[in-house]
């Protein structure tokens, strides 16, 4: 009835996008409806330049401004980093910018995708310039946001083929910018519980478990990081201190942004050290034009729950050392941000394990005479 390609039925199976798509379909009149624009649509048409460049610039600027305001409200106002922010807003940014660009006449697919790409870039630049977000976080969100914006632009390109496209533009664009805040508020009210993830990293150390254990419990100052990821501001480990001994002792793992406080729950020397995480520092120092930029997500959005070191003696006298972290991440969609978190935690594990390996393998071994 909407005269749209039947292949778009696949959108019914995409989380959140399916709800948005239902609303878009509801906003689009049936094929028998008059093609005549409504008075409001006619007024919108007078505002949008008829030239290709002018309509593209108007679509980009108008949607980028509204999108930036929505993102600021969602992040700094609600502290919500969910589906609405990372899926709904980019999708409607691409859709709306393309529909405004194509208001007066159909535009090519390639140029429609370009308009959506420029709109995404402009929003990112505005969030960076006005101290809403730091550079690294914007860079992490870019792949997801760009794909969804291009997807929205493609839907806009499909819609522009309808004879009554101009009369539908105002309906779809206005519903988009009214619907997304509503979805975000609902999502904020529900407060979905993030899943618990587990990351394990291991390596073989040419030393016995007892020697390795001494450097697991506490280790000296690590050298400055050489990994590129830690030069972006992401927190990295510096040293570990142990206060007490056995279950109930407290281990402090000092990071570049502050200490992780880790009460010991299992002390099985020299096999297993397990601990909870009762306090943790912020996740990173943002790269920004401004000093000490602290958007809400730096505090308690990545949540380390517990960790452990397990030492396994190998037949050749070496030791397999495994480091494991259990964590939650209050970013959605969880599968996307889970990839980033796992990669960063694995890098942190490697930095610690390689340092322990170096300390254990370079420690002078006791001779037989010394033992006697």
mmCIF file of C-alpha atoms in Angstrom:
data_model
loop_
_atom_site.group_PDB
_atom_site.id
_atom_site.type_symbol
_atom_site.label_atom_id
_atom_site.label_comp_id
_atom_site.label_asym_id
_atom_site.label_seq_id
_atom_site.Cartn_x
_atom_site.Cartn_y
_atom_site.Cartn_z
ATOM 1 C CA UNK A 1 0.000 0.000 0.000
ATOM 2 C CA UNK A 2 2.944 2.333 0.632
ATOM 3 C CA UNK A 3 4.463 1.440 -2.772
ATOM 4 C CA UNK A 4 7.794 0.518 -1.165
ATOM 5 C CA UNK A 5 9.975 -2.461 -2.186
ATOM 6 C CA UNK A 6 8.880 -5.718 -0.555
ATOM 7 C CA UNK A 7 12.544 -6.514 0.176
ATOM 8 C CA UNK A 8 12.358 -3.962 3.016
ATOM 9 C CA UNK A 9 10.354 -6.530 4.980
ATOM 10 C CA UNK A 10 13.750 -7.630 6.328
ATOM 11 C CA UNK A 11 13.692 -4.503 8.537
ATOM 12 C CA UNK A 12 10.957 -6.134 10.605
ATOM 13 C CA UNK A 13 13.655 -8.356 12.108
ATOM 14 C CA UNK A 14 16.208 -5.643 13.053
ATOM 15 C CA UNK A 15 15.934 -4.615 16.765
ATOM 16 C CA UNK A 16 14.750 -1.020 17.319
ATOM 17 C CA UNK A 17 14.956 -0.284 13.583
ATOM 18 C CA UNK A 18 11.813 -2.398 13.173
ATOM 19 C CA UNK A 19 9.894 -0.154 15.594
ATOM 20 C CA UNK A 20 11.138 2.958 13.798
ATOM 21 C CA UNK A 21 10.214 1.426 10.457
ATOM 22 C CA UNK A 22 6.679 0.660 11.679
ATOM 23 C CA UNK A 23 6.267 4.323 12.592
ATOM 24 C CA UNK A 24 7.626 5.455 9.212
ATOM 25 C CA UNK A 25 5.123 3.211 7.440
ATOM 26 C CA UNK A 26 2.350 4.609 9.609
ATOM 27 C CA UNK A 27 3.431 8.152 8.706
ATOM 28 C CA UNK A 28 3.427 7.472 4.959
ATOM 29 C CA UNK A 29 -0.002 7.781 3.329
ATOM 30 C CA UNK A 30 -1.325 4.926 1.214
ATOM 31 C CA UNK A 31 -0.840 4.867 -2.526
ATOM 32 C CA UNK A 32 -4.385 6.150 -3.119
ATOM 33 C CA UNK A 33 -3.783 9.298 -1.068
ATOM 34 C CA UNK A 34 -3.516 12.625 -2.829
ATOM 35 C CA UNK A 35 -0.033 13.647 -3.911
ATOM 36 C CA UNK A 36 -0.764 17.218 -2.995
ATOM 37 C CA UNK A 37 1.569 18.546 -0.248
ATOM 38 C CA UNK A 38 -0.005 19.705 2.983
ATOM 39 C CA UNK A 39 0.242 23.421 3.868
ATOM 40 C CA UNK A 40 3.089 22.690 6.271
ATOM 41 C CA UNK A 41 4.941 20.645 3.652
ATOM 42 C CA UNK A 42 4.469 23.484 1.170
ATOM 43 C CA UNK A 43 5.994 25.940 3.652
ATOM 44 C CA UNK A 44 8.918 23.549 4.232
ATOM 45 C CA UNK A 45 9.401 23.445 0.480
ATOM 46 C CA UNK A 46 9.791 27.228 0.391
ATOM 47 C CA UNK A 47 12.569 27.011 3.006
ATOM 48 C CA UNK A 48 14.551 24.329 1.184
ATOM 49 C CA UNK A 49 16.619 25.690 -1.728
ATOM 50 C CA UNK A 50 15.816 24.110 -5.073
ATOM 51 C CA UNK A 51 19.448 23.847 -6.170
ATOM 52 C CA UNK A 52 21.202 20.545 -5.529
ATOM 53 C CA UNK A 53 23.956 22.100 -3.431
ATOM 54 C CA UNK A 54 21.551 24.327 -1.508
ATOM 55 C CA UNK A 55 19.161 21.493 -0.628
ATOM 56 C CA UNK A 56 22.093 19.288 0.418
ATOM 57 C CA UNK A 57 23.540 22.028 2.637
ATOM 58 C CA UNK A 58 20.140 22.773 4.184
ATOM 59 C CA UNK A 59 19.467 19.087 4.867
ATOM 60 C CA UNK A 60 22.892 18.580 6.428
ATOM 61 C CA UNK A 61 22.837 21.704 8.603
ATOM 62 C CA UNK A 62 19.247 21.335 9.832
ATOM 63 C CA UNK A 63 19.494 17.658 10.735
ATOM 64 C CA UNK A 64 22.998 18.001 12.219
ATOM 65 C CA UNK A 65 21.783 20.788 14.522
ATOM 66 C CA UNK A 66 18.759 18.832 15.746
ATOM 67 C CA UNK A 67 20.820 15.654 16.106
ATOM 68 C CA UNK A 68 23.508 17.412 18.166
ATOM 69 C CA UNK A 69 20.841 18.768 20.526
ATOM 70 C CA UNK A 70 19.281 15.309 20.918
ATOM 71 C CA UNK A 71 22.654 13.719 21.638
ATOM 72 C CA UNK A 72 23.532 16.379 24.223
ATOM 73 C CA UNK A 73 20.192 15.855 25.960
ATOM 74 C CA UNK A 74 20.616 12.066 25.917
ATOM 75 C CA UNK A 75 24.210 11.934 27.166
ATOM 76 C CA UNK A 76 24.716 14.971 29.413
ATOM 77 C CA UNK A 77 21.071 15.265 30.433
ATOM 78 C CA UNK A 78 20.030 11.645 30.971
ATOM 79 C CA UNK A 79 23.410 9.903 31.027
ATOM 80 C CA UNK A 80 21.931 7.298 28.692
ATOM 81 C CA UNK A 81 24.122 5.529 26.121
ATOM 82 C CA UNK A 82 21.643 3.093 24.636
ATOM 83 C CA UNK A 83 19.899 1.931 21.490
ATOM 84 C CA UNK A 84 18.244 5.289 20.911
ATOM 85 C CA UNK A 85 21.568 7.119 20.939
ATOM 86 C CA UNK A 86 23.710 4.720 18.920
ATOM 87 C CA UNK A 87 21.062 3.236 16.585
ATOM 88 C CA UNK A 88 17.970 5.454 16.383
ATOM 89 C CA UNK A 89 19.652 8.855 16.123
ATOM 90 C CA UNK A 90 22.194 7.915 13.388
ATOM 91 C CA UNK A 91 19.477 6.144 11.355
ATOM 92 C CA UNK A 92 17.193 9.193 11.395
ATOM 93 C CA UNK A 93 20.114 11.528 10.727
ATOM 94 C CA UNK A 94 20.796 9.734 7.443
ATOM 95 C CA UNK A 95 17.094 9.362 6.616
ATOM 96 C CA UNK A 96 16.111 12.966 7.336
ATOM 97 C CA UNK A 97 19.107 14.625 5.662
ATOM 98 C CA UNK A 98 18.457 12.585 2.510
ATOM 99 C CA UNK A 99 14.735 13.306 2.468
ATOM 100 C CA UNK A 100 15.311 17.053 2.782
ATOM 101 C CA UNK A 101 18.007 16.878 0.092
ATOM 102 C CA UNK A 102 15.549 15.077 -2.241
ATOM 103 C CA UNK A 103 12.521 17.210 -1.413
ATOM 104 C CA UNK A 104 12.187 18.987 -4.756
ATOM 105 C CA UNK A 105 13.358 16.223 -7.087
ATOM 106 C CA UNK A 106 14.869 12.705 -6.925
ATOM 107 C CA UNK A 107 18.605 12.557 -6.232
ATOM 108 C CA UNK A 108 21.141 9.826 -7.102
ATOM 109 C CA UNK A 109 21.904 7.152 -4.490
ATOM 110 C CA UNK A 110 25.624 8.006 -4.362
ATOM 111 C CA UNK A 111 24.984 11.669 -3.604
ATOM 112 C CA UNK A 112 22.321 10.773 -1.040
ATOM 113 C CA UNK A 113 24.851 8.590 0.782
ATOM 114 C CA UNK A 114 27.399 11.419 0.583
ATOM 115 C CA UNK A 115 24.944 13.852 2.200
ATOM 116 C CA UNK A 116 24.394 11.412 5.076
ATOM 117 C CA UNK A 117 28.162 10.935 5.499
ATOM 118 C CA UNK A 118 28.789 14.687 5.668
ATOM 119 C CA UNK A 119 25.949 15.034 8.201
ATOM 120 C CA UNK A 120 27.574 12.395 10.437
ATOM 121 C CA UNK A 121 30.947 14.154 10.163
ATOM 122 C CA UNK A 122 29.402 17.520 11.034
ATOM 123 C CA UNK A 123 27.649 16.114 14.111
ATOM 124 C CA UNK A 124 30.914 14.529 15.284
ATOM 125 C CA UNK A 125 32.785 17.814 14.777
ATOM 126 C CA UNK A 126 30.117 19.738 16.706
ATOM 127 C CA UNK A 127 30.164 17.294 19.649
ATOM 128 C CA UNK A 128 33.966 17.540 19.770
ATOM 129 C CA UNK A 129 34.086 21.342 19.414
ATOM 130 C CA UNK A 130 31.437 21.994 22.091
ATOM 131 C CA UNK A 131 32.943 19.598 24.672
ATOM 132 C CA UNK A 132 30.145 17.031 24.574
ATOM 133 C CA UNK A 133 32.474 14.134 23.696
ATOM 134 C CA UNK A 134 36.165 13.391 23.277
ATOM 135 C CA UNK A 135 37.866 12.354 20.065
ATOM 136 C CA UNK A 136 38.507 8.685 20.913
ATOM 137 C CA UNK A 137 34.918 7.962 21.973
ATOM 138 C CA UNK A 138 33.617 9.579 18.803
ATOM 139 C CA UNK A 139 36.040 7.472 16.794
ATOM 140 C CA UNK A 140 34.792 4.292 18.489
ATOM 141 C CA UNK A 141 31.159 5.157 17.751
ATOM 142 C CA UNK A 142 31.853 6.186 14.142
ATOM 143 C CA UNK A 143 31.656 2.738 12.429
ATOM 144 C CA UNK A 144 28.244 1.978 13.934
ATOM 145 C CA UNK A 145 26.868 5.494 13.433
ATOM 146 C CA UNK A 146 28.060 5.746 9.835
ATOM 147 C CA UNK A 147 26.641 2.363 8.785
ATOM 148 C CA UNK A 148 23.242 3.207 10.299
ATOM 149 C CA UNK A 149 23.215 6.710 8.800
ATOM 150 C CA UNK A 150 23.967 5.266 5.359
ATOM 151 C CA UNK A 151 21.211 2.721 5.902
ATOM 152 C CA UNK A 152 18.807 5.553 6.776
ATOM 153 C CA UNK A 153 19.953 7.431 3.670
ATOM 154 C CA UNK A 154 19.177 4.366 1.558
ATOM 155 C CA UNK A 155 15.641 4.206 2.984
ATOM 156 C CA UNK A 156 15.260 7.919 2.165
ATOM 157 C CA UNK A 157 16.455 7.234 -1.357
ATOM 158 C CA UNK A 158 13.809 4.506 -1.702
ATOM 159 C CA UNK A 159 11.090 6.806 -0.354
ATOM 160 C CA UNK A 160 11.912 9.574 -2.824
ATOM 161 C CA UNK A 161 10.676 7.368 -5.670
ATOM 162 C CA UNK A 162 7.095 7.636 -4.454
ATOM 163 C CA UNK A 163 4.917 10.095 -6.386
ATOM 164 C CA UNK A 164 3.733 11.616 -3.098
ATOM 165 C CA UNK A 165 7.278 11.905 -1.699
ATOM 166 C CA UNK A 166 7.184 15.674 -1.065
ATOM 167 C CA UNK A 167 3.972 15.427 0.917
ATOM 168 C CA UNK A 168 5.504 12.669 3.083
ATOM 169 C CA UNK A 169 8.786 14.397 3.867
ATOM 170 C CA UNK A 170 7.528 16.571 6.723
ATOM 171 C CA UNK A 171 5.649 13.616 8.266
ATOM 172 C CA UNK A 172 8.675 11.325 8.304
ATOM 173 C CA UNK A 173 11.256 13.940 9.370
ATOM 174 C CA UNK A 174 9.119 15.390 12.167
ATOM 175 C CA UNK A 175 8.083 11.976 13.476
ATOM 176 C CA UNK A 176 11.740 10.945 13.527
ATOM 177 C CA UNK A 177 12.859 13.839 15.667
ATOM 178 C CA UNK A 178 9.864 13.434 17.987
ATOM 179 C CA UNK A 179 10.007 9.640 18.177
ATOM 180 C CA UNK A 180 13.668 9.230 19.094
ATOM 181 C CA UNK A 181 13.541 11.293 22.345
ATOM 182 C CA UNK A 182 10.453 9.301 23.333
ATOM 183 C CA UNK A 183 12.243 6.003 22.728
ATOM 184 C CA UNK A 184 15.260 7.247 24.655
ATOM 185 C CA UNK A 185 13.097 8.266 27.631
ATOM 186 C CA UNK A 186 11.397 4.850 27.629
ATOM 187 C CA UNK A 187 14.766 3.129 27.438
ATOM 188 C CA UNK A 188 16.089 5.308 30.270
ATOM 189 C CA UNK A 189 13.065 4.452 32.420
ATOM 190 C CA UNK A 190 13.385 0.714 31.839
ATOM 191 C CA UNK A 191 17.095 0.662 32.733
ATOM 192 C CA UNK A 192 18.061 -2.630 31.091
ATOM 193 C CA UNK A 193 20.688 -4.690 32.991
ATOM 194 C CA UNK A 194 23.889 -5.109 30.965
ATOM 195 C CA UNK A 195 25.211 -8.648 30.412
ATOM 196 C CA UNK A 196 28.277 -9.947 32.262
ATOM 197 C CA UNK A 197 31.235 -10.627 29.964
ATOM 198 C CA UNK A 198 34.455 -12.530 30.549
ATOM 199 C CA UNK A 199 37.881 -11.952 28.968
ATOM 200 C CA UNK A 200 40.814 -14.362 29.490
ATOM 201 C CA UNK A 201 44.379 -13.823 28.304
ATOM 202 C CA UNK A 202 47.236 -16.286 28.824
ATOM 203 C CA UNK A 203 50.939 -16.771 28.165
ATOM 204 C CA UNK A 204 53.695 -19.223 29.099
ATOM 205 C CA UNK A 205 56.415 -18.094 31.522
ATOM 206 C CA UNK A 206 59.756 -19.898 31.727
ATOM 207 C CA UNK A 207 59.729 -20.093 35.487
ATOM 208 C CA UNK A 208 58.142 -22.167 38.253
ATOM 209 C CA UNK A 209 54.711 -21.276 39.721
ATOM 210 C CA UNK A 210 56.126 -20.151 43.103
ATOM 211 C CA UNK A 211 58.344 -17.555 41.439
ATOM 212 C CA UNK A 212 55.576 -16.375 39.157
ATOM 213 C CA UNK A 213 53.170 -16.121 42.108
ATOM 214 C CA UNK A 214 55.351 -13.574 43.911
ATOM 215 C CA UNK A 215 55.070 -11.238 40.917
ATOM 216 C CA UNK A 216 51.342 -11.838 40.426
ATOM 217 C CA UNK A 217 50.451 -10.778 43.970
ATOM 218 C CA UNK A 218 52.357 -7.531 43.630
ATOM 219 C CA UNK A 219 54.492 -6.181 40.834
ATOM 220 C CA UNK A 220 56.820 -3.240 40.421
ATOM 221 C CA UNK A 221 56.371 -0.151 38.281
ATOM 222 C CA UNK A 222 55.741 -0.959 34.635
ATOM 223 C CA UNK A 223 57.649 0.930 31.949
ATOM 224 C CA UNK A 224 55.744 3.613 29.999
ATOM 225 C CA UNK A 225 53.356 2.048 27.487
ATOM 226 C CA UNK A 226 54.460 1.548 23.898
ATOM 227 C CA UNK A 227 51.036 0.360 22.697
ATOM 228 C CA UNK A 228 49.300 2.978 20.546
ATOM 229 C CA UNK A 229 45.930 2.399 22.227
ATOM 230 C CA UNK A 230 47.244 3.561 25.624
ATOM 231 C CA UNK A 231 48.579 6.781 24.128
ATOM 232 C CA UNK A 232 45.015 7.829 23.301
ATOM 233 C CA UNK A 233 44.067 8.356 26.950
ATOM 234 C CA UNK A 234 42.620 4.907 27.734
ATOM 235 C CA UNK A 235 43.576 3.883 31.288
ATOM 236 C CA UNK A 236 46.491 1.445 31.609
ATOM 237 C CA UNK A 237 48.075 -0.407 34.586
ATOM 238 C CA UNK A 238 51.171 1.027 36.278
ATOM 239 C CA UNK A 239 51.860 -1.208 39.319
ATOM 240 C CA UNK A 240 50.183 -3.459 41.895
ATOM 241 C CA UNK A 241 50.314 -3.265 45.696
ATOM 242 C CA UNK A 242 49.091 -5.855 48.217
ATOM 243 C CA UNK A 243 47.863 -4.836 51.670
ATOM 244 C CA UNK A 244 47.693 -7.932 53.859
ATOM 245 C CA UNK A 245 47.887 -11.599 52.966
ATOM 246 C CA UNK A 246 45.307 -14.303 52.279
ATOM 247 C CA UNK A 247 41.528 -13.942 51.849
ATOM 248 C CA UNK A 248 40.427 -10.537 53.104
ATOM 249 C CA UNK A 249 43.628 -8.801 52.005
ATOM 250 C CA UNK A 250 43.228 -5.892 49.596
ATOM 251 C CA UNK A 251 45.123 -5.540 46.353
ATOM 252 C CA UNK A 252 45.453 -2.118 44.711
ATOM 253 C CA UNK A 253 46.119 -2.192 40.984
ATOM 254 C CA UNK A 254 47.221 1.334 40.148
ATOM 255 C CA UNK A 255 46.163 2.587 36.710
ATOM 256 C CA UNK A 256 47.023 5.814 34.937
ATOM 257 C CA UNK A 257 43.683 7.289 36.071
ATOM 258 C CA UNK A 258 43.689 5.922 39.637
ATOM 259 C CA UNK A 259 43.518 2.664 41.641
ATOM 260 C CA UNK A 260 41.337 -0.415 41.274
ATOM 261 C CA UNK A 261 40.565 -1.626 44.804
ATOM 262 C CA UNK A 262 40.435 -5.441 44.783
ATOM 263 C CA UNK A 263 39.469 -7.352 47.973
ATOM 264 C CA UNK A 264 40.935 -10.869 47.789
ATOM 265 C CA UNK A 265 38.350 -13.681 47.831
ATOM 266 C CA UNK A 266 40.595 -16.698 47.042
ATOM 267 C CA UNK A 267 44.266 -17.083 47.983
ATOM 268 C CA UNK A 268 45.419 -20.504 46.833
ATOM 269 C CA UNK A 269 49.197 -20.102 46.590
ATOM 270 C CA UNK A 270 50.686 -20.715 44.031
ATOM 271 C CA UNK A 271 47.691 -21.674 41.914
ATOM 272 C CA UNK A 272 44.838 -19.193 42.098
ATOM 273 C CA UNK A 273 44.320 -15.574 43.156
ATOM 274 C CA UNK A 274 40.733 -14.292 42.885
ATOM 275 C CA UNK A 275 39.389 -10.878 43.813
ATOM 276 C CA UNK A 276 36.331 -8.647 43.557
ATOM 277 C CA UNK A 277 36.466 -5.019 42.436
ATOM 278 C CA UNK A 278 35.012 -2.656 45.028
ATOM 279 C CA UNK A 279 36.267 0.642 43.548
ATOM 280 C CA UNK A 280 37.592 1.671 40.167
ATOM 281 C CA UNK A 281 38.867 4.845 38.497
ATOM 282 C CA UNK A 282 37.483 6.467 35.339
ATOM 283 C CA UNK A 283 37.985 4.533 32.136
ATOM 284 C CA UNK A 284 40.122 7.081 30.305
ATOM 285 C CA UNK A 285 41.355 10.618 29.902
ATOM 286 C CA UNK A 286 39.493 12.131 26.951
ATOM 287 C CA UNK A 287 41.399 13.616 24.018
ATOM 288 C CA UNK A 288 39.779 17.014 23.684
ATOM 289 C CA UNK A 289 40.305 20.703 23.026
ATOM 290 C CA UNK A 290 39.390 21.254 26.673
ATOM 291 C CA UNK A 291 41.230 20.329 29.867
ATOM 292 C CA UNK A 292 39.821 17.496 31.983
ATOM 293 C CA UNK A 293 36.750 16.780 29.865
ATOM 294 C CA UNK A 294 34.571 14.276 31.732
ATOM 295 C CA UNK A 295 31.416 13.140 29.936
ATOM 296 C CA UNK A 296 29.153 10.903 32.063
ATOM 297 C CA UNK A 297 30.277 7.631 30.475
ATOM 298 C CA UNK A 298 33.781 7.876 31.985
ATOM 299 C CA UNK A 299 32.403 7.001 35.430
ATOM 300 C CA UNK A 300 30.839 3.567 36.059
ATOM 301 C CA UNK A 301 29.657 2.780 32.547
ATOM 302 C CA UNK A 302 32.415 0.236 32.115
ATOM 303 C CA UNK A 303 32.170 -1.781 35.350
ATOM 304 C CA UNK A 304 34.831 -4.333 36.324
ATOM 305 C CA UNK A 305 33.168 -6.890 38.624
ATOM 306 C CA UNK A 306 35.913 -9.362 39.505
ATOM 307 C CA UNK A 307 39.161 -10.870 38.277
ATOM 308 C CA UNK A 308 41.605 -13.685 38.809
ATOM 309 C CA UNK A 309 45.088 -14.991 38.046
ATOM 310 C CA UNK A 310 45.424 -18.742 37.557
ATOM 311 C CA UNK A 311 48.839 -20.463 37.446
ATOM 312 C CA UNK A 312 49.126 -23.905 35.846
ATOM 313 C CA UNK A 313 52.429 -25.832 36.066
ATOM 314 C CA UNK A 314 53.502 -27.387 32.746
ATOM 315 C CA UNK A 315 55.478 -30.637 32.327
ATOM 316 C CA UNK A 316 58.622 -28.825 31.127
ATOM 317 C CA UNK A 317 58.885 -26.776 34.341
ATOM 318 C CA UNK A 318 57.302 -23.628 32.899
ATOM 319 C CA UNK A 319 54.055 -21.971 34.020
ATOM 320 C CA UNK A 320 50.907 -21.107 32.104
ATOM 321 C CA UNK A 321 49.597 -17.838 33.551
ATOM 322 C CA UNK A 322 45.998 -16.851 32.794
ATOM 323 C CA UNK A 323 44.470 -13.493 33.662
ATOM 324 C CA UNK A 324 40.657 -13.129 33.600
ATOM 325 C CA UNK A 325 38.342 -10.154 34.032
ATOM 326 C CA UNK A 326 34.545 -10.211 34.395
ATOM 327 C CA UNK A 327 32.896 -6.924 33.476
ATOM 328 C CA UNK A 328 29.698 -5.146 32.444
ATOM 329 C CA UNK A 329 29.337 -2.324 29.939
ATOM 330 C CA UNK A 330 26.372 0.076 30.047
ATOM 331 C CA UNK A 331 26.563 0.866 26.337
ATOM 332 C CA UNK A 332 24.114 -0.474 23.755
ATOM 333 C CA UNK A 333 23.918 -2.303 21.461
ATOM 334 C CA UNK A 334 25.956 -4.539 23.754
ATOM 335 C CA UNK A 335 27.433 -6.833 21.026
ATOM 336 C CA UNK A 336 29.062 -3.848 19.291
ATOM 337 C CA UNK A 337 30.610 -2.271 22.405
ATOM 338 C CA UNK A 338 31.534 -5.721 23.692
ATOM 339 C CA UNK A 339 34.045 -5.985 20.806
ATOM 340 C CA UNK A 340 35.756 -2.738 21.823
ATOM 341 C CA UNK A 341 35.812 -3.636 25.529
ATOM 342 C CA UNK A 342 37.232 -7.108 24.938
ATOM 343 C CA UNK A 343 40.022 -5.745 22.746
ATOM 344 C CA UNK A 344 41.014 -3.096 25.321
ATOM 345 C CA UNK A 345 40.896 -5.514 28.272
ATOM 346 C CA UNK A 346 43.014 -8.012 26.345
ATOM 347 C CA UNK A 347 45.615 -5.275 25.771
ATOM 348 C CA UNK A 348 45.576 -4.448 29.509
ATOM 349 C CA UNK A 349 45.993 -8.139 30.383
ATOM 350 C CA UNK A 350 48.897 -8.476 27.960
ATOM 351 C CA UNK A 351 50.667 -5.463 29.426
ATOM 352 C CA UNK A 352 50.453 -6.945 32.936
ATOM 353 C CA UNK A 353 51.247 -10.543 31.967
ATOM 354 C CA UNK A 354 54.280 -9.589 29.875
ATOM 355 C CA UNK A 355 55.613 -7.528 32.791
ATOM 356 C CA UNK A 356 55.145 -10.471 35.190
ATOM 357 C CA UNK A 357 56.846 -12.738 32.649
ATOM 358 C CA UNK A 358 59.824 -10.389 32.416
ATOM 359 C CA UNK A 359 60.165 -10.148 36.215
ATOM 360 C CA UNK A 360 59.831 -13.907 36.784
ATOM 361 C CA UNK A 361 62.175 -14.965 33.989
ATOM 362 C CA UNK A 362 64.861 -12.471 34.977
ATOM 363 C CA UNK A 363 64.785 -13.296 38.682
ATOM 364 C CA UNK A 364 67.959 -15.168 39.711
ATOM 365 C CA UNK A 365 67.141 -18.798 40.465
ATOM 366 C CA UNK A 366 68.295 -20.210 43.765
ATOM 367 C CA UNK A 367 71.120 -22.687 43.375
ATOM 368 C CA UNK A 368 71.118 -26.123 45.041
ATOM 369 C CA UNK A 369 73.673 -24.934 47.601
ATOM 370 C CA UNK A 370 71.544 -21.886 48.456
ATOM 371 C CA UNK A 371 68.538 -24.142 48.916
ATOM 372 C CA UNK A 372 70.500 -26.358 51.293
#
